[in-house]
PDB file of C-alpha atoms and ligand atoms in Angstrom:
ATOM      1  CA  UNK A 209       0.000   0.000   0.000  1.00 89.00           C
ATOM      2  CA  UNK A 210       1.288   3.454  -0.882  1.00 93.00           C
ATOM      3  CA  UNK A 211       1.793   5.730   2.118  1.00 96.00           C
ATOM      4  CA  UNK A 212       3.255   8.730   0.340  1.00 97.00           C
ATOM      5  CA  UNK A 213       2.858   9.723  -3.291  1.00 97.00           C
ATOM      6  CA  UNK A 214       4.673  12.851  -4.369  1.00 97.00           C
ATOM      7  CA  UNK A 215       4.063  14.495  -7.720  1.00 97.00           C
ATOM      8  CA  UNK A 216       5.989  17.351  -9.309  1.00 98.00           C
ATOM      9  CA  UNK A 217       7.443  18.592  -6.066  1.00 98.00           C
ATOM     10  CA  UNK A 218       9.415  21.811  -6.535  1.00 97.00           C
ATOM     11  CA  UNK A 219      10.997  24.017  -3.884  1.00 97.00           C
ATOM     12  CA  UNK A 220      13.760  26.535  -3.389  1.00 96.00           C
ATOM     13  CA  UNK A 221      15.133  29.393  -1.389  1.00 95.00           C
ATOM     14  CA  UNK A 222      14.065  32.809  -2.599  1.00 91.00           C
ATOM     15  CA  UNK A 223      14.780  32.899  -6.311  1.00 91.00           C
ATOM     16  CA  UNK A 224      17.060  29.852  -6.186  1.00 94.00           C
ATOM     17  CA  UNK A 225      15.283  26.635  -7.085  1.00 95.00           C
ATOM     18  CA  UNK A 226      16.641  23.508  -5.420  1.00 97.00           C
ATOM     19  CA  UNK A 227      14.036  20.884  -6.375  1.00 97.00           C
ATOM     20  CA  UNK A 228      12.544  20.414  -9.825  1.00 97.00           C
ATOM     21  CA  UNK A 229       9.351  18.411 -10.366  1.00 97.00           C
ATOM     22  CA  UNK A 230      10.306  15.463  -8.202  1.00 98.00           C
ATOM     23  CA  UNK A 231       7.889  12.556  -8.358  1.00 98.00           C
ATOM     24  CA  UNK A 232       8.227   9.433  -6.244  1.00 97.00           C
ATOM     25  CA  UNK A 233       6.350   7.140  -3.901  1.00 97.00           C
ATOM     26  CA  UNK A 234       6.944   5.327  -0.618  1.00 97.00           C
ATOM     27  CA  UNK A 235       4.988   2.268   0.468  1.00 97.00           C
ATOM     28  CA  UNK A 236       3.706   1.678   3.955  1.00 97.00           C
ATOM     29  CA  UNK A 237       6.397   0.002   6.122  1.00 97.00           C
ATOM     30  CA  UNK A 238       9.117   0.587   3.583  1.00 97.00           C
ATOM     31  CA  UNK A 239      12.678   1.664   4.393  1.00 98.00           C
ATOM     32  CA  UNK A 240      13.819   4.008   1.621  1.00 98.00           C
ATOM     33  CA  UNK A 241      17.106   5.892   1.345  1.00 97.00           C
ATOM     34  CA  UNK A 242      17.563   9.091  -0.599  1.00 97.00           C
ATOM     35  CA  UNK A 243      21.049   9.262  -2.076  1.00 95.00           C
ATOM     36  CA  UNK A 244      22.955  12.045  -3.738  1.00 93.00           C
ATOM     37  CA  UNK A 245      26.102  14.115  -3.474  1.00 90.00           C
ATOM     38  CA  UNK A 246      26.499  17.341  -1.486  1.00 90.00           C
ATOM     39  CA  UNK A 247      24.032  20.020  -2.525  1.00 92.00           C
ATOM     40  CA  UNK A 248      21.899  17.656  -4.637  1.00 94.00           C
ATOM     41  CA  UNK A 249      18.721  18.683  -2.832  1.00 96.00           C
ATOM     42  CA  UNK A 250      18.238  15.907  -0.277  1.00 96.00           C
ATOM     43  CA  UNK A 251      17.690  18.162   2.738  1.00 96.00           C
ATOM     44  CA  UNK A 252      15.406  20.411   0.716  1.00 97.00           C
ATOM     45  CA  UNK A 253      13.260  17.426  -0.227  1.00 97.00           C
ATOM     46  CA  UNK A 254      12.886  16.338   3.414  1.00 97.00           C
ATOM     47  CA  UNK A 255      12.028  19.899   4.440  1.00 96.00           C
ATOM     48  CA  UNK A 256       9.366  20.114   1.752  1.00 97.00           C
ATOM     49  CA  UNK A 257       7.822  16.885   3.057  1.00 97.00           C
ATOM     50  CA  UNK A 258       7.852  17.967   6.703  1.00 95.00           C
ATOM     51  CA  UNK A 259       6.559  21.408   5.706  1.00 95.00           C
ATOM     52  CA  UNK A 260       9.453  23.423   7.115  1.00 93.00           C
ATOM     53  CA  UNK A 261       9.876  25.074   3.712  1.00 94.00           C
ATOM     54  CA  UNK A 262       7.265  25.958   1.149  1.00 94.00           C
ATOM     55  CA  UNK A 263       6.921  23.849  -1.971  1.00 96.00           C
ATOM     56  CA  UNK A 264       4.654  23.317  -4.930  1.00 96.00           C
ATOM     57  CA  UNK A 265       3.316  20.082  -6.333  1.00 97.00           C
ATOM     58  CA  UNK A 266       1.298  17.339  -4.700  1.00 97.00           C
ATOM     59  CA  UNK A 267       2.196  15.506  -1.482  1.00 97.00           C
ATOM     60  CA  UNK A 268      -0.446  12.807  -1.064  1.00 97.00           C
ATOM     61  CA  UNK A 269      -0.083  11.139   2.330  1.00 97.00           C
ATOM     62  CA  UNK A 270      -2.536   8.449   3.399  1.00 94.00           C
ATOM     63  CA  UNK A 271      -4.865   9.671   0.710  1.00 86.00           C
ATOM     64  CA  UNK A 272      -4.920  13.408   1.460  1.00 91.00           C
ATOM     65  CA  UNK A 273      -2.805  16.280   0.148  1.00 94.00           C
ATOM     66  CA  UNK A 274      -0.447  17.855   2.690  1.00 95.00           C
ATOM     67  CA  UNK A 275       0.286  20.964   0.637  1.00 94.00           C
ATOM     68  CA  UNK A 276      -0.268  24.091   2.683  1.00 90.00           C
ATOM     69  CA  UNK A 277      -0.418  22.157   5.955  1.00 94.00           C
ATOM     70  CA  UNK A 278       1.948  23.575   8.635  1.00 95.00           C
ATOM     71  CA  UNK A 279       4.707  21.341  10.075  1.00 94.00           C
ATOM     72  CA  UNK A 280       2.938  20.851  13.441  1.00 94.00           C
ATOM     73  CA  UNK A 281      -0.124  19.422  11.726  1.00 95.00           C
ATOM     74  CA  UNK A 282       2.028  17.149   9.602  1.00 96.00           C
ATOM     75  CA  UNK A 283       3.681  15.940  12.811  1.00 95.00           C
ATOM     76  CA  UNK A 284       0.252  15.260  14.270  1.00 95.00           C
ATOM     77  CA  UNK A 285      -0.559  13.286  11.136  1.00 95.00           C
ATOM     78  CA  UNK A 286       2.526  11.149  11.818  1.00 96.00           C
ATOM     79  CA  UNK A 287       5.380  12.720   9.862  1.00 96.00           C
ATOM     80  CA  UNK A 288       8.436  13.367  12.042  1.00 96.00           C
ATOM     81  CA  UNK A 289      11.740  14.799  10.837  1.00 94.00           C
ATOM     82  CA  UNK A 290      15.104  14.257  12.465  1.00 94.00           C
ATOM     83  CA  UNK A 291      17.179  17.166  11.199  1.00 89.00           C
ATOM     84  CA  UNK A 292      20.808  17.095  10.144  1.00 87.00           C
ATOM     85  CA  UNK A 293      22.990  17.651  13.196  1.00 79.00           C
ATOM     86  CA  UNK A 294      20.428  15.681  15.301  1.00 76.00           C
ATOM     87  CA  UNK A 295      18.529  18.648  16.774  1.00 80.00           C
ATOM     88  CA  UNK A 296      18.683  17.350  20.342  1.00 86.00           C
ATOM     89  CA  UNK A 297      18.570  19.875  23.174  1.00 90.00           C
ATOM     90  CA  UNK A 298      22.108  19.636  24.507  1.00 91.00           C
ATOM     91  CA  UNK A 299      21.363  21.543  27.725  1.00 94.00           C
ATOM     92  CA  UNK A 300      18.575  19.149  28.644  1.00 96.00           C
ATOM     93  CA  UNK A 301      18.892  15.615  29.964  1.00 97.00           C
ATOM     94  CA  UNK A 302      18.205  12.549  27.861  1.00 97.00           C
ATOM     95  CA  UNK A 303      14.919  12.025  29.683  1.00 97.00           C
ATOM     96  CA  UNK A 304      13.859  15.654  29.218  1.00 97.00           C
ATOM     97  CA  UNK A 305      14.643  15.377  25.497  1.00 97.00           C
ATOM     98  CA  UNK A 306      12.286  12.426  25.270  1.00 97.00           C
ATOM     99  CA  UNK A 307       9.597  14.384  27.116  1.00 96.00           C
ATOM    100  CA  UNK A 308      10.079  17.270  24.672  1.00 95.00           C
ATOM    101  CA  UNK A 309       9.632  14.861  21.771  1.00 95.00           C
ATOM    102  CA  UNK A 310       6.167  14.025  23.073  1.00 95.00           C
ATOM    103  CA  UNK A 311       4.691  17.534  23.262  1.00 92.00           C
ATOM    104  CA  UNK A 312       1.942  16.587  20.820  1.00 94.00           C
ATOM    105  CA  UNK A 313       0.908  13.579  22.935  1.00 93.00           C
ATOM    106  CA  UNK A 314      -1.557  14.777  25.575  1.00 91.00           C
ATOM    107  CA  UNK A 315      -1.977  11.468  27.420  1.00 95.00           C
ATOM    108  CA  UNK A 316       0.778  11.546  30.099  1.00 94.00           C
ATOM    109  CA  UNK A 317       0.399   7.840  30.823  1.00 96.00           C
ATOM    110  CA  UNK A 318       1.013   7.143  27.145  1.00 96.00           C
ATOM    111  CA  UNK A 319       4.174   9.255  27.286  1.00 97.00           C
ATOM    112  CA  UNK A 320       5.452   7.214  30.248  1.00 96.00           C
ATOM    113  CA  UNK A 321       4.718   3.946  28.470  1.00 97.00           C
ATOM    114  CA  UNK A 322       6.398   5.142  25.270  1.00 97.00           C
ATOM    115  CA  UNK A 323       9.508   6.209  27.197  1.00 97.00           C
ATOM    116  CA  UNK A 324       9.674   2.788  28.794  1.00 96.00           C
ATOM    117  CA  UNK A 325       9.327   1.177  25.386  1.00 95.00           C
ATOM    118  CA  UNK A 326      12.198   3.142  23.855  1.00 96.00           C
ATOM    119  CA  UNK A 327      14.415   2.803  26.938  1.00 97.00           C
ATOM    120  CA  UNK A 328      13.864  -0.915  26.580  1.00 95.00           C
ATOM    121  CA  UNK A 329      14.997  -0.715  22.955  1.00 93.00           C
ATOM    122  CA  UNK A 330      17.889   1.689  23.627  1.00 94.00           C
ATOM    123  CA  UNK A 331      19.376   0.578  26.962  1.00 95.00           C
ATOM    124  CA  UNK A 332      22.261   3.020  26.573  1.00 95.00           C
ATOM    125  CA  UNK A 333      19.787   5.885  26.696  1.00 96.00           C
ATOM    126  CA  UNK A 334      18.265   4.442  29.862  1.00 97.00           C
ATOM    127  CA  UNK A 335      21.714   4.288  31.460  1.00 97.00           C
ATOM    128  CA  UNK A 336      22.249   7.926  30.571  1.00 97.00           C
ATOM    129  CA  UNK A 337      18.736   9.191  31.162  1.00 97.00           C
ATOM    130  CA  UNK A 338      19.844  11.810  33.724  1.00 97.00           C
ATOM    131  CA  UNK A 339      22.852  13.032  31.747  1.00 97.00           C
ATOM    132  CA  UNK A 340      22.817  16.156  29.594  1.00 97.00           C
ATOM    133  CA  UNK A 341      22.345  15.294  25.928  1.00 96.00           C
ATOM    134  CA  UNK A 342      25.403  17.412  25.121  1.00 94.00           C
ATOM    135  CA  UNK A 343      27.566  14.983  27.093  1.00 95.00           C
ATOM    136  CA  UNK A 344      26.633  11.979  24.959  1.00 94.00           C
ATOM    137  CA  UNK A 345      28.821  10.563  22.197  1.00 93.00           C
ATOM    138  CA  UNK A 346      27.846  11.353  18.597  1.00 92.00           C
ATOM    139  CA  UNK A 347      26.274   7.923  18.139  1.00 93.00           C
ATOM    140  CA  UNK A 348      24.305   8.183  21.371  1.00 94.00           C
ATOM    141  CA  UNK A 349      23.078  11.644  20.370  1.00 94.00           C
ATOM    142  CA  UNK A 350      21.859  10.275  17.063  1.00 94.00           C
ATOM    143  CA  UNK A 351      20.125   7.465  18.928  1.00 95.00           C
ATOM    144  CA  UNK A 352      18.528  10.062  21.209  1.00 96.00           C
ATOM    145  CA  UNK A 353      17.413  12.109  18.194  1.00 96.00           C
ATOM    146  CA  UNK A 354      15.708   8.994  16.802  1.00 96.00           C
ATOM    147  CA  UNK A 355      14.098   8.118  20.146  1.00 96.00           C
ATOM    148  CA  UNK A 356      12.936  11.708  20.623  1.00 96.00           C
ATOM    149  CA  UNK A 357      11.256  11.657  17.204  1.00 96.00           C
ATOM    150  CA  UNK A 358       9.643   8.313  18.067  1.00 96.00           C
ATOM    151  CA  UNK A 359       8.044   9.916  21.138  1.00 97.00           C
ATOM    152  CA  UNK A 360       5.715  11.823  18.784  1.00 96.00           C
ATOM    153  CA  UNK A 361       4.383   8.383  17.672  1.00 96.00           C
ATOM    154  CA  UNK A 362       5.189   8.868  13.965  1.00 96.00           C
ATOM    155  CA  UNK A 363       4.199   6.671  11.076  1.00 97.00           C
ATOM    156  CA  UNK A 364       6.741   8.128   8.675  1.00 97.00           C
ATOM    157  CA  UNK A 365      10.197   8.982   9.976  1.00 97.00           C
ATOM    158  CA  UNK A 366      12.306  11.379   7.898  1.00 97.00           C
ATOM    159  CA  UNK A 367      15.961  11.374   8.881  1.00 96.00           C
ATOM    160  CA  UNK A 368      18.612  13.693   7.481  1.00 95.00           C
ATOM    161  CA  UNK A 369      22.103  12.270   7.211  1.00 94.00           C
ATOM    162  CA  UNK A 370      22.338  10.328  10.452  1.00 94.00           C
ATOM    163  CA  UNK A 371      25.913   9.222   9.653  1.00 92.00           C
ATOM    164  CA  UNK A 372      27.303  12.760   9.746  1.00 90.00           C
ATOM    165  CA  UNK A 373      30.440  12.733  11.885  1.00 88.00           C
ATOM    166  CA  UNK A 374      29.988   9.124  12.982  1.00 92.00           C
ATOM    167  CA  UNK A 375      32.445   6.252  12.604  1.00 91.00           C
ATOM    168  CA  UNK A 376      31.262   3.583  10.121  1.00 91.00           C
ATOM    169  CA  UNK A 377      30.710   1.013  12.861  1.00 93.00           C
ATOM    170  CA  UNK A 378      28.358   3.429  14.687  1.00 93.00           C
ATOM    171  CA  UNK A 379      26.584   4.341  11.441  1.00 94.00           C
ATOM    172  CA  UNK A 380      25.959   0.643  10.916  1.00 95.00           C
ATOM    173  CA  UNK A 381      24.368   0.462  14.384  1.00 93.00           C
ATOM    174  CA  UNK A 382      22.070   3.374  13.537  1.00 94.00           C
ATOM    175  CA  UNK A 383      20.995   1.755  10.270  1.00 95.00           C
ATOM    176  CA  UNK A 384      20.373  -1.528  12.096  1.00 95.00           C
ATOM    177  CA  UNK A 385      18.077   0.449  14.433  1.00 95.00           C
ATOM    178  CA  UNK A 386      16.189   1.837  11.406  1.00 96.00           C
ATOM    179  CA  UNK A 387      15.729  -1.642  10.023  1.00 95.00           C
ATOM    180  CA  UNK A 388      14.420  -2.822  13.392  1.00 95.00           C
ATOM    181  CA  UNK A 389      11.959   0.072  13.487  1.00 96.00           C
ATOM    182  CA  UNK A 390      10.664  -1.127  10.136  1.00 96.00           C
ATOM    183  CA  UNK A 391      10.651  -4.832  11.024  1.00 96.00           C
ATOM    184  CA  UNK A 392       9.417  -4.709  14.627  1.00 95.00           C
ATOM    185  CA  UNK A 393       7.442  -1.482  14.845  1.00 95.00           C
ATOM    186  CA  UNK A 394       6.062  -1.245  11.314  1.00 95.00           C
ATOM    187  CA  UNK A 395       7.566   2.185  10.774  1.00 97.00           C
ATOM    188  CA  UNK A 396       8.065   3.736   7.335  1.00 98.00           C
ATOM    189  CA  UNK A 397      11.402   5.474   6.846  1.00 98.00           C
ATOM    190  CA  UNK A 398      12.934   7.911   4.411  1.00 98.00           C
ATOM    191  CA  UNK A 399      16.597   8.415   5.268  1.00 97.00           C
ATOM    192  CA  UNK A 400      18.915  10.836   3.499  1.00 96.00           C
ATOM    193  CA  UNK A 401      22.404   9.463   3.140  1.00 93.00           C
ATOM    194  CA  UNK A 402      25.688  10.078   1.378  1.00 87.00           C
ATOM    195  CA  UNK A 403      27.122   6.708   2.278  1.00 88.00           C
ATOM    196  CA  UNK A 404      25.430   4.689  -0.468  1.00 91.00           C
ATOM    197  CA  UNK A 405      27.206   1.370   0.081  1.00 90.00           C
ATOM    198  CA  UNK A 406      26.341   1.099   3.735  1.00 92.00           C
ATOM    199  CA  UNK A 407      22.781   2.407   3.612  1.00 94.00           C
ATOM    200  CA  UNK A 408      21.823   0.232   0.633  1.00 94.00           C
ATOM    201  CA  UNK A 409      22.713  -2.868   2.653  1.00 94.00           C
ATOM    202  CA  UNK A 410      19.900  -2.053   5.095  1.00 96.00           C
ATOM    203  CA  UNK A 411      17.247  -0.302   3.001  1.00 97.00           C
ATOM    204  CA  UNK A 412      14.524  -1.834   0.829  1.00 97.00           C
ATOM    205  CA  UNK A 413      14.639   0.767  -1.875  1.00 97.00           C
ATOM    206  CA  UNK A 414      16.467   3.922  -2.902  1.00 97.00           C
ATOM    207  CA  UNK A 415      16.028   7.088  -4.899  1.00 97.00           C
ATOM    208  CA  UNK A 416      18.920   9.068  -6.300  1.00 96.00           C
ATOM    209  CA  UNK A 417      18.730  12.823  -6.589  1.00 96.00           C
ATOM    210  CA  UNK A 418      21.025  15.038  -8.596  1.00 95.00           C
ATOM    211  CA  UNK A 419      20.849  18.814  -8.998  1.00 96.00           C
ATOM    212  CA  UNK A 420      17.266  18.797  -7.728  1.00 97.00           C
ATOM    213  CA  UNK A 421      16.024  16.022 -10.021  1.00 97.00           C
ATOM    214  CA  UNK A 422      15.216  12.428  -9.111  1.00 97.00           C
ATOM    215  CA  UNK A 423      17.419  10.619 -11.607  1.00 95.00           C
ATOM    216  CA  UNK A 424      17.045   6.995 -10.515  1.00 95.00           C
ATOM    217  CA  UNK A 425      15.024   4.744  -8.258  1.00 96.00           C
ATOM    218  CA  UNK A 426      14.860   1.041  -7.577  1.00 96.00           C
ATOM    219  CA  UNK A 427      15.435  -1.768  -5.128  1.00 97.00           C
ATOM    220  CA  UNK A 428      18.465  -1.281  -2.894  1.00 95.00           C
ATOM    221  CA  UNK A 429      20.184  -4.297  -4.422  1.00 95.00           C
ATOM    222  CA  UNK A 430      19.618  -3.037  -7.985  1.00 95.00           C
ATOM    223  CA  UNK A 431      21.005   0.426  -7.164  1.00 94.00           C
ATOM    224  CA  UNK A 432      23.966  -1.130  -5.374  1.00 91.00           C
ATOM    225  CA  UNK A 433      24.744  -3.261  -8.425  1.00 91.00           C
ATOM    226  CA  UNK A 434      24.313  -0.455 -10.966  1.00 90.00           C
ATOM    227  CA  UNK A 435      27.781   0.787 -11.877  1.00 89.00           C
ATOM    228  CA  UNK A 436      26.416   3.582 -14.033  1.00 87.00           C
ATOM    229  CA  UNK A 437      24.439   5.045 -11.114  1.00 87.00           C
ATOM    230  CA  UNK A 438      27.330   4.613  -8.704  1.00 84.00           C
ATOM    231  CA  UNK A 439      29.753   6.371 -11.072  1.00 83.00           C
ATOM    232  CA  UNK A 440      27.475   9.081 -12.424  1.00 81.00           C
ATOM    233  CA  UNK A 441      25.560  10.219  -9.380  1.00 77.00           C
ATOM    234  CA  UNK A 442      27.117   8.896  -6.220  1.00 80.00           C
ATOM    235  CA  UNK A 443      30.680   9.976  -6.757  1.00 74.00           C
ATOM    236  CA  UNK A 444      31.960   6.420  -6.500  1.00 62.00           C
TER     237      UNK A 444
HETATM  238  P1  ATP B 783      24.075  18.265   1.843  1.00 95.60           P
HETATM  239  O1  ATP B 783      24.489  16.871   1.722  1.00 95.60           O
HETATM  240  O2  ATP B 783      25.207  19.237   1.759  1.00 95.60           O
HETATM  241  O3  ATP B 783      23.166  18.550   3.001  1.00 95.60           O
HETATM  242  P2  ATP B 783      21.762  18.294   0.121  1.00 95.60           P
HETATM  243  O4  ATP B 783      21.716  17.266  -0.933  1.00 95.60           O
HETATM  244  O5  ATP B 783      20.969  18.060   1.341  1.00 95.60           O
HETATM  245  O6  ATP B 783      23.272  18.590   0.504  1.00 95.60           O
HETATM  246  P3  ATP B 783      20.392  20.810  -0.020  1.00 95.60           P
HETATM  247  O7  ATP B 783      20.880  21.244   1.316  1.00 95.60           O
HETATM  248  O8  ATP B 783      18.986  20.410  -0.154  1.00 95.60           O
HETATM  249  O9  ATP B 783      21.332  19.638  -0.571  1.00 95.60           O
HETATM  250  O10 ATP B 783      20.719  21.967  -1.056  1.00 95.60           O
HETATM  251  C1  ATP B 783      20.213  22.015  -2.373  1.00 95.60           C
HETATM  252  C2  ATP B 783      20.574  23.346  -3.010  1.00 95.60           C
HETATM  253  O11 ATP B 783      19.917  24.400  -2.317  1.00 95.60           O
HETATM  254  C3  ATP B 783      22.068  23.673  -2.956  1.00 95.60           C
HETATM  255  O12 ATP B 783      22.409  24.300  -4.154  1.00 95.60           O
HETATM  256  C4  ATP B 783      22.173  24.625  -1.800  1.00 95.60           C
HETATM  257  O13 ATP B 783      23.242  25.520  -1.988  1.00 95.60           O
HETATM  258  C5  ATP B 783      20.849  25.354  -1.824  1.00 95.60           C
HETATM  259  N1  ATP B 783      20.436  25.755  -0.471  1.00 95.60           N
HETATM  260  C6  ATP B 783      20.258  24.946   0.608  1.00 95.60           C
HETATM  261  N2  ATP B 783      19.846  25.634   1.676  1.00 95.60           N
HETATM  262  C7  ATP B 783      19.754  26.926   1.292  1.00 95.60           C
HETATM  263  C8  ATP B 783      19.378  28.146   1.941  1.00 95.60           C
HETATM  264  N3  ATP B 783      18.989  28.167   3.214  1.00 95.60           N
HETATM  265  N4  ATP B 783      19.417  29.290   1.210  1.00 95.60           N
HETATM  266  C9  ATP B 783      19.796  29.291  -0.086  1.00 95.60           C
HETATM  267  N5  ATP B 783      20.151  28.173  -0.765  1.00 95.60           N
HETATM  268  C10 ATP B 783      20.136  27.018  -0.098  1.00 95.60           C
END
């Protein structure tokens, strides 16, 4: 079943256009990566989906068009974005960050249960629940950013370059977490990544963006095996 169907999505900054008529779809419970070199438009595409920048074109999500809907309402509809650089509140504790992730959930008991659930899944966060987020390692901060987004009870998780500044072994851990979220929790994920080789080993499918255009799409294994794509668009 299709969860998200995007048609002719265009966006930019002032007079500079960064996305040109991008059309693509994501199925329910699919783990999709969005690949492309620096400046290709990956962040812009995520922002257009979460509503943090204006765009034109159609964003059909669970059957209704999100265009014109502010980011808070999109979050309430189940679309959560984890920004580049994690976006955790470094002066707050791990536990407070999780509480802040749940501001749209009014049922306090639900918030407690959700925290328990994610502490169960991320024991390192439980161990550090009283520490300031700024004191965590890069990998732990990324984990916290994911857990914080999960506290809003999303259906579609948008994550911008989780591997930034992380060692490959830690990046692998983060991608294994994404796969688990898909497999165990039935989450749908769109993850922006520059590390094609690693991310394609975990994802179901991938799109490739270049200079604001979606130039390729297919199963992760097909993209991984396609030398032309690797050479032309992924800087391999
Ligand atoms: P990166 O991997 O560096 O994050 P990206 O693929 O996410 O790159 P975007 O950040 O979406 O690319 O940038 C797409 C284009 O839009 C680039 O040409 C960039 O210079 C431009 N751009 C991005 N943010 C802004 C901004 N705030 N103001 C003006 N131009 C911007």
